[in-house]
PDB file of C-alpha atoms in Angstrom:
ATOM      1  CA  MET L   1     -43.094  -8.923  24.669  1.00 83.00           C
ATOM      2  CA  SER L   2     -40.914 -12.119  25.598  1.00 93.00           C
ATOM      3  CA  HIS L   3     -39.017 -14.662  23.466  1.00 94.00           C
ATOM      4  CA  PRO L   4     -36.736 -18.181  23.718  1.00 97.00           C
ATOM      5  CA  ILE L   5     -33.229 -17.113  23.371  1.00 97.00           C
ATOM      6  CA  ILE L   6     -32.192 -20.274  21.390  1.00 98.00           C
ATOM      7  CA  GLU L   7     -27.991 -20.861  21.222  1.00 98.00           C
ATOM      8  CA  ALA L   8     -28.082 -22.219  17.690  1.00 97.00           C
ATOM      9  CA  ASP L   9     -24.663 -24.197  17.572  1.00 97.00           C
ATOM     10  CA  ASP L  10     -25.869 -26.457  20.761  1.00 98.00           C
ATOM     11  CA  CYS L  11     -29.577 -27.041  19.343  1.00 98.00           C
ATOM     12  CA  ILE L  12     -29.935 -30.269  17.583  1.00 98.00           C
ATOM     13  CA  GLY L  13     -33.089 -29.965  15.812  1.00 98.00           C
ATOM     14  CA  CYS L  14     -35.383 -32.367  18.670  1.00 98.00           C
ATOM     15  CA  GLY L  15     -38.636 -30.637  18.870  1.00 98.00           C
ATOM     16  CA  ILE L  16     -38.424 -31.100  22.263  1.00 98.00           C
ATOM     17  CA  CYS L  17     -39.245 -27.690  22.774  1.00 98.00           C
ATOM     18  CA  VAL L  18     -41.865 -27.059  19.997  1.00 98.00           C
ATOM     19  CA  ASP L  19     -44.215 -30.064  21.391  1.00 98.00           C
ATOM     20  CA  ALA L  20     -43.467 -28.715  24.654  1.00 98.00           C
ATOM     21  CA  CYS L  21     -44.429 -25.074  23.783  1.00 98.00           C
ATOM     22  CA  PRO L  22     -48.235 -24.388  24.173  1.00 98.00           C
ATOM     23  CA  GLN L  23     -48.725 -21.195  22.397  1.00 97.00           C
ATOM     24  CA  GLU L  24     -46.636 -22.578  18.916  1.00 97.00           C
ATOM     25  CA  VAL L  25     -44.094 -19.933  19.604  1.00 98.00           C
ATOM     26  CA  LEU L  26     -41.182 -22.325  17.938  1.00 98.00           C
ATOM     27  CA  GLU L  27     -40.610 -24.671  15.374  1.00 98.00           C
ATOM     28  CA  VAL L  28     -38.350 -26.605  13.656  1.00 98.00           C
ATOM     29  CA  VAL L  29     -36.045 -25.117  10.489  1.00 98.00           C
ATOM     30  CA  ASP L  30     -33.731 -26.741   9.104  1.00 97.00           C
ATOM     31  CA  GLY L  31     -32.415 -28.532  12.325  1.00 97.00           C
ATOM     32  CA  THR L  32     -32.776 -25.746  14.347  1.00 98.00           C
ATOM     33  CA  ALA L  33     -35.538 -24.589  16.512  1.00 98.00           C
ATOM     34  CA  GLU L  34     -36.184 -20.938  16.196  1.00 98.00           C
ATOM     35  CA  VAL L  35     -38.834 -18.113  17.360  1.00 97.00           C
ATOM     36  CA  VAL L  36     -41.446 -18.250  14.752  1.00 97.00           C
ATOM     37  CA  ASN L  37     -44.534 -16.673  16.761  1.00 97.00           C
ATOM     38  CA  GLU L  38     -42.391 -14.367  19.194  1.00 95.00           C
ATOM     39  CA  ASP L  39     -46.183 -12.345  19.548  1.00 96.00           C
ATOM     40  CA  SER L  40     -47.510 -15.324  21.535  1.00 97.00           C
ATOM     41  CA  CYS L  41     -45.151 -16.047  23.873  1.00 97.00           C
ATOM     42  CA  ILE L  42     -46.003 -16.096  27.070  1.00 96.00           C
ATOM     43  CA  ALA L  43     -42.505 -17.024  28.989  1.00 96.00           C
ATOM     44  CA  CYS L  44     -43.872 -19.987  31.038  1.00 97.00           C
ATOM     45  CA  GLY L  45     -40.477 -21.563  30.822  1.00 97.00           C
ATOM     46  CA  ASP L  46     -41.637 -25.042  29.108  1.00 98.00           C
ATOM     47  CA  CYS L  47     -39.147 -24.985  26.360  1.00 98.00           C
ATOM     48  CA  VAL L  48     -36.763 -23.964  28.773  1.00 98.00           C
ATOM     49  CA  GLU L  49     -36.896 -26.621  31.267  1.00 98.00           C
ATOM     50  CA  GLU L  50     -37.924 -29.820  28.370  1.00 98.00           C
ATOM     51  CA  CYS L  51     -34.524 -28.628  26.174  1.00 98.00           C
ATOM     52  CA  PRO L  52     -32.260 -31.540  26.719  1.00 98.00           C
ATOM     53  CA  MET L  53     -29.298 -29.876  25.535  1.00 98.00           C
ATOM     54  CA  GLY L  54     -29.867 -26.307  27.015  1.00 98.00           C
ATOM     55  CA  ALA L  55     -29.530 -24.742  24.147  1.00 98.00           C
ATOM     56  CA  ILE L  56     -32.331 -22.571  25.221  1.00 98.00           C
ATOM     57  CA  PRO L  57     -30.773 -20.762  28.272  1.00 97.00           C
ATOM     58  CA  GLU L  58     -33.495 -18.080  28.738  1.00 96.00           C
ATOM     59  CA  ILE L  59     -36.834 -16.066  27.886  1.00 96.00           C
ATOM     60  CA  VAL L  60     -36.227 -12.921  27.238  1.00 94.00           C
ATOM     61  CA  GLU L  61     -38.510  -9.998  28.054  1.00 90.00           C
ATOM     62  CA  ASP L  62     -38.321  -6.884  25.366  1.00 81.00           C
TER      63      ASP L  62
END
C-alpha cells in the first residue's frame, strides 16, 4: 500500500495536491492536507510534483 507523506508544518492548505490527485487520496482538513483515502493511492507522484511548498517530499510504500 502507498501513501504520500505530508509535512504539516510546510503545508499552506492551498489544495493543489488535492486537485492533482486522480484517486481522491487527499483532502484539506483544518487548513492542512491530509491523507483521507490511503487505500486508493497509486503512487503516481502527482501530489509530490504539484505541491508548491514541497510539503509532500515522498510517497512511501507500506
